[in-house]
PDB file of C-alpha atoms in Angstrom:
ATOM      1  CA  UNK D  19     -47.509   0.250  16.286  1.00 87.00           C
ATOM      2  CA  UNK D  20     -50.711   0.172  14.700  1.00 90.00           C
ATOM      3  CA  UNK D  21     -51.247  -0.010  10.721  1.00 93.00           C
ATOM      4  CA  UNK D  22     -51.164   3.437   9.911  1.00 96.00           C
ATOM      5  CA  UNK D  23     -47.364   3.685  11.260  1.00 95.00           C
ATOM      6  CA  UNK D  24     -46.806   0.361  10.145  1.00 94.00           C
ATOM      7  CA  UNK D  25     -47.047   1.525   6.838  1.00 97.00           C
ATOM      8  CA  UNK D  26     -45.571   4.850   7.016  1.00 97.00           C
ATOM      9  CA  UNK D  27     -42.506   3.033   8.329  1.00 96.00           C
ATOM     10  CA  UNK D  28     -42.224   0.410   5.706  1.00 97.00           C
ATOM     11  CA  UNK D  29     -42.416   3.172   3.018  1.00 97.00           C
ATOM     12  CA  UNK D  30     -40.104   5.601   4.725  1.00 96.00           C
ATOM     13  CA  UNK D  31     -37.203   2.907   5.435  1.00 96.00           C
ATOM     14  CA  UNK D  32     -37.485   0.622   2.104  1.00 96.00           C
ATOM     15  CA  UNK D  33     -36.844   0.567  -1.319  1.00 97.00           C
ATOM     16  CA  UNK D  34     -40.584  -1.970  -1.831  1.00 97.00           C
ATOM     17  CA  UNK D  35     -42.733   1.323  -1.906  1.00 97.00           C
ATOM     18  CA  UNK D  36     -41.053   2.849  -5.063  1.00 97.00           C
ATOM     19  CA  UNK D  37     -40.419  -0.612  -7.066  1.00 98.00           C
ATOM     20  CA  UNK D  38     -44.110  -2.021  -6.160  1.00 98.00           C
ATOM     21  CA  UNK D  39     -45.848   1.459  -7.465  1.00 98.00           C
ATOM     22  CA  UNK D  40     -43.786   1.400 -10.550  1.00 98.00           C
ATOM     23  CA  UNK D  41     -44.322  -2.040 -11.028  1.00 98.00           C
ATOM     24  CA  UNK D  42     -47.928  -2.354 -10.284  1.00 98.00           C
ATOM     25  CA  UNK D  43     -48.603   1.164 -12.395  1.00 98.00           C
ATOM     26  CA  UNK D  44     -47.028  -0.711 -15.553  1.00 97.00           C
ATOM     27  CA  UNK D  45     -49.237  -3.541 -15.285  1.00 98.00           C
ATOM     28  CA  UNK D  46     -52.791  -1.592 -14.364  1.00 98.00           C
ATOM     29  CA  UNK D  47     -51.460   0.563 -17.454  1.00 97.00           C
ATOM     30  CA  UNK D  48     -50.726  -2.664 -19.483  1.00 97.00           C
ATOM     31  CA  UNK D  49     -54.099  -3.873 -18.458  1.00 97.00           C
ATOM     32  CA  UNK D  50     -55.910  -0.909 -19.173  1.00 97.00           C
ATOM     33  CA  UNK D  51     -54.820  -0.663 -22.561  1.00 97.00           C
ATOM     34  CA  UNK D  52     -56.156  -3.910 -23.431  1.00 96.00           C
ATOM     35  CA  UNK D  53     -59.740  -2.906 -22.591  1.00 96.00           C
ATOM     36  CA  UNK D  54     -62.000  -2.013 -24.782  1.00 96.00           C
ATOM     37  CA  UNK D  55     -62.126   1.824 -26.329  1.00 94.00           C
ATOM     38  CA  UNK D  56     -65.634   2.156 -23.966  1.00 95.00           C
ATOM     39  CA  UNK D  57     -64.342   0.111 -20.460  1.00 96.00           C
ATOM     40  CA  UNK D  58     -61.227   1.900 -20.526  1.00 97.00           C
ATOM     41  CA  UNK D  59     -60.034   3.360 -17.255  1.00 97.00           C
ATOM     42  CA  UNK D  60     -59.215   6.857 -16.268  1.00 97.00           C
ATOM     43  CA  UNK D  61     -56.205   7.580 -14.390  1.00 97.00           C
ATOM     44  CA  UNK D  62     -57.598   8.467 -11.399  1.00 98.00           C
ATOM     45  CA  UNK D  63     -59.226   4.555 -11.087  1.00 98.00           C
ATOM     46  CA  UNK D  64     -55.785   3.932 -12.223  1.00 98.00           C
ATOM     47  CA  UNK D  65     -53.754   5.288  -9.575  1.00 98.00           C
ATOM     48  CA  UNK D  66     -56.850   4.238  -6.957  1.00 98.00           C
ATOM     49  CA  UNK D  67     -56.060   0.628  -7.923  1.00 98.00           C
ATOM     50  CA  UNK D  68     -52.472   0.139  -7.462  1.00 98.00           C
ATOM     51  CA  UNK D  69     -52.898   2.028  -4.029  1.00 98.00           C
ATOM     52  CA  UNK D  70     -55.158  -0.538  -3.462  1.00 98.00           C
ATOM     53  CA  UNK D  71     -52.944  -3.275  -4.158  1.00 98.00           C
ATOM     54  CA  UNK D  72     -50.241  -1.862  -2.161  1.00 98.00           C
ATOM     55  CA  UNK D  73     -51.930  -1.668   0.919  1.00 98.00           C
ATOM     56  CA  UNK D  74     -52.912  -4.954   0.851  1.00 98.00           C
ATOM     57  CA  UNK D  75     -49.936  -6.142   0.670  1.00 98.00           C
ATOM     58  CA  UNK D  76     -48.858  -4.012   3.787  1.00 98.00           C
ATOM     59  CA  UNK D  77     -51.445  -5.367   5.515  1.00 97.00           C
ATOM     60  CA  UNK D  78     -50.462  -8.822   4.775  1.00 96.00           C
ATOM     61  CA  UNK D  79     -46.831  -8.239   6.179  1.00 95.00           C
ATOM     62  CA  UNK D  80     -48.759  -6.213   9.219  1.00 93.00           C
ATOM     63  CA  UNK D  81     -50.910  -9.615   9.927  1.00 91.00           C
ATOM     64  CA  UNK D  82     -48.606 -11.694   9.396  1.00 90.00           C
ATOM     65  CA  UNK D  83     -46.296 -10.359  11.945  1.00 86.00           C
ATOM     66  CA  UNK D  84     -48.651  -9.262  14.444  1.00 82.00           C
ATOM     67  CA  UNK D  85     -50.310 -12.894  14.159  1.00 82.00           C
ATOM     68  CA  UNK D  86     -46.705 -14.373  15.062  1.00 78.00           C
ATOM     69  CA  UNK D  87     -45.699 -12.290  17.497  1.00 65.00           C
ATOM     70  CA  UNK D  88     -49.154 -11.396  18.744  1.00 61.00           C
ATOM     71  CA  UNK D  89     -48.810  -9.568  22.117  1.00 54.00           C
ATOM     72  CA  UNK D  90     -45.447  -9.503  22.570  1.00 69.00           C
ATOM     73  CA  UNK D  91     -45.335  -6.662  20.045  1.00 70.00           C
ATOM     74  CA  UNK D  92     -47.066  -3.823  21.629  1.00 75.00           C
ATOM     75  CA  UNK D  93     -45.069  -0.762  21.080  1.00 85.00           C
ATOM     76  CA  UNK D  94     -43.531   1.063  18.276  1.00 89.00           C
ATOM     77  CA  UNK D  95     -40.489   0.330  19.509  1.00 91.00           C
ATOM     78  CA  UNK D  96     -41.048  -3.321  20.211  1.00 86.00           C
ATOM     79  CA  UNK D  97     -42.014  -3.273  15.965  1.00 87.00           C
ATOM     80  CA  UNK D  98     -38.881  -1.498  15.072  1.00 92.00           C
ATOM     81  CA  UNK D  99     -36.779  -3.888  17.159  1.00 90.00           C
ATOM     82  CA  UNK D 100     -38.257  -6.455  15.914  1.00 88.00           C
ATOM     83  CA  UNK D 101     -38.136  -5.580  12.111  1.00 91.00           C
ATOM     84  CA  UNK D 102     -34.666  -4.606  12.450  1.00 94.00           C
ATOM     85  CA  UNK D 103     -33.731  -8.209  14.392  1.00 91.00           C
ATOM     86  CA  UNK D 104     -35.446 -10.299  11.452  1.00 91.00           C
ATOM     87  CA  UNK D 105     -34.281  -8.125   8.708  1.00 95.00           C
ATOM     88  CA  UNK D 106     -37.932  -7.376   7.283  1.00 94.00           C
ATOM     89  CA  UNK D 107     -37.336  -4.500   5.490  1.00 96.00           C
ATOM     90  CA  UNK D 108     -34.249  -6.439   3.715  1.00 97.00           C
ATOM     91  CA  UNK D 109     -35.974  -9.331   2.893  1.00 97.00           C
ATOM     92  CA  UNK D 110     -39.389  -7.598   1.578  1.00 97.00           C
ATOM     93  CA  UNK D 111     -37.645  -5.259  -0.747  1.00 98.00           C
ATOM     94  CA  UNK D 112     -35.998  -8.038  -1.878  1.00 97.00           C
ATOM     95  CA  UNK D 113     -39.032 -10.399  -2.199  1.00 97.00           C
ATOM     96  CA  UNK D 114     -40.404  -7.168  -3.980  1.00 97.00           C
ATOM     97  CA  UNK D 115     -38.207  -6.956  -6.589  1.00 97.00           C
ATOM     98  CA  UNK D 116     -38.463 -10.039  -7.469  1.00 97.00           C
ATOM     99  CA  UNK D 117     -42.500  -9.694  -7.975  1.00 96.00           C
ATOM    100  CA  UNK D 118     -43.867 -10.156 -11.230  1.00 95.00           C
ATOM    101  CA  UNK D 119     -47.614  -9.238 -12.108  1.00 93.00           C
ATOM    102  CA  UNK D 120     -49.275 -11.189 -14.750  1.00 86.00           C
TER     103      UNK D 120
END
């Protein structure tokens, strides 16, 4: 499984996606409105932001994983196995929801 699928896999089978975006809109919408009338940002740097954020932290849950299994996890299959034996998608909503932004 490469990134791409990684990702479209973690968004299509867990709750994170939804509560992270809402979340981490809130506070880039927070922090916007603190700025200054003239370093205010428009949505669209907005939006680009928290996308931003969230694929980070996808790709930390992708390295992390493929750094402890390493090889042994070759195949999309092998990654959906796997997820579904450690309960990753369980336990990352959950750490999600529990994320606060300051």
């Amino acid at each position: 499984m490469n990134f791409l699928e990684f990702k479209d896999y973690i968004e299509m089978h867990s709750k994170a996606y939804k509560v992270f975006i809402t979340k981490a809109a809130k506070y880039q919408i927070d922090k916007n409105n603190k700025r200054s009338r003239y370093k205010k940002w428009r949505i669209e740097q907005i939006n680009s932001k928290i996308y931003f954020m969230w694929n980070n932290v996808i790709a930390k849950l992708y390295n992390d994983i493929f750094e402890s299994k390493g090889i042994k996890v070759k195949t999309y299959k092998d990654w959906v196995s796997y997820l579904d034996k450690k309960k990753t998608i369980k336990k990352f909503d959950k750490n999600i929801s529990k994320l606060k932004f300051r």
